[in-house]
Amino acid sequence: MPNTFHRVGQGPHPVIVLHGWFGDAHAFEPIEPWLSGDAFSYVFMDYRGYGGMRDAPGAYCIDEIAADTLALADALGFDRFSLVGHSMGGMAIERVATLAPRRVRALVPVAPVPCGGVPMAPAARGLLQGAAADLAKRRAIIDRSTGARLPAAWVQWKAAYSAQHASADAFAAYLPAWADTDFSDAIDGRHPVLALVGEHDPVFTAALMTATYGQRYPGAAVQVLQNAGHYPMNETPLALVAAIERFLHAVAAD
C-alpha cells in the first residue's frame, strides 16, 4: 500500500508535494484552494511517522521518503512528474530525482535543506534535538525560523500541530536524516530547479541556495519571497502559488 496522501486537481501535469520536519501532508493546506487544478494534479504525501502514517514503522530517513514517493507515483500511474518539497522535503525531492532522473520534470524546493545539510553550532543542534519532547523548544525553533515577527498564537499553533501529527520517535529520527545526509555526488544537474526562500528565514537564505543548488544545477533559479520566513505556505500562500505555478507552466511549455 502507498503512503497516505490527498490530491488536489486533475490536470495533466502531476506534482508530488513533500512536507517539512514540522508538517504533514496537510501542511500546504492554505495554498490548496488557489492551485490550478485544471493544469496540475497535486498530490500531498505523508511520510512514515506523520499524519495518516503516524504509527507506521520505518527507518525515517531520506532514502525511505524517496522510495515511498516513487512507490506512490507508481500506484497513481505517474510516469513523469514534478516535485515540490518544503524544508526537509526539499532534500527528499532531490533524492527522488537522483533515483529516477528520467521521471522527474522539475524541482521546486521551498525553504529547503540542501543535500548535505547545513553547518550547525552545538547549541543549535541541541535545541533541535530537544524539540521532539519539548513543545517550548518547538515554539522557539519556529519563531526563530520566521524572523521572530509572527503572532505568538500562530507559533503556538504550529508547534502543537507538529507534535500532534508526528510521532516523537519519527520526529527525532528525521533530524539526523535531514541534517547529515549527503548524496551530492549523485546529483547530475539535469533538472530545472526553482529554489524559493523567505526573506525573513535566517538559515535557508538566497546565499545558501546559490552556493548549493546554484552550483549543482546549471539552470537553477533562486527567488526570494517577500514578507515570508521559513513557512511561506502559511505566511504568503498566494505568492507561493504564483511562484510555483509560473515556473511549472514554463517547464511544461519547454
mmCIF file of C-alpha atoms in Angstrom, residues 22 45 54 71-72 81 88 90 94 110 130 210 225 252:
data_model
loop_
_atom_site.group_PDB
_atom_site.id
_atom_site.type_symbol
_atom_site.label_atom_id
_atom_site.label_comp_id
_atom_site.label_asym_id
_atom_site.label_seq_id
_atom_site.Cartn_x
_atom_site.Cartn_y
_atom_site.Cartn_z
ATOM 1 C CA PHE A 22 7.211 20.273 11.308
ATOM 2 C CA MET A 45 2.022 12.692 0.751
ATOM 3 C CA ARG A 54 1.906 8.401 12.197
ATOM 4 C CA ALA A 71 6.034 3.881 -4.963
ATOM 5 C CA LEU A 72 3.169 6.371 -4.691
ATOM 6 C CA PHE A 81 6.034 14.296 -12.591
ATOM 7 C CA MET A 88 13.348 18.546 4.843
ATOM 8 C CA GLY A 90 13.442 19.872 -0.294
ATOM 9 C CA GLU A 94 16.473 15.936 -4.715
ATOM 10 C CA VAL A 110 10.767 25.689 -0.785
ATOM 11 C CA GLY A 130 15.307 18.558 22.286
ATOM 12 C CA THR A 210 23.117 29.951 -4.688
ATOM 13 C CA LEU A 225 9.521 35.586 -1.288
ATOM 14 C CA ALA A 252 5.526 22.486 -19.341
#
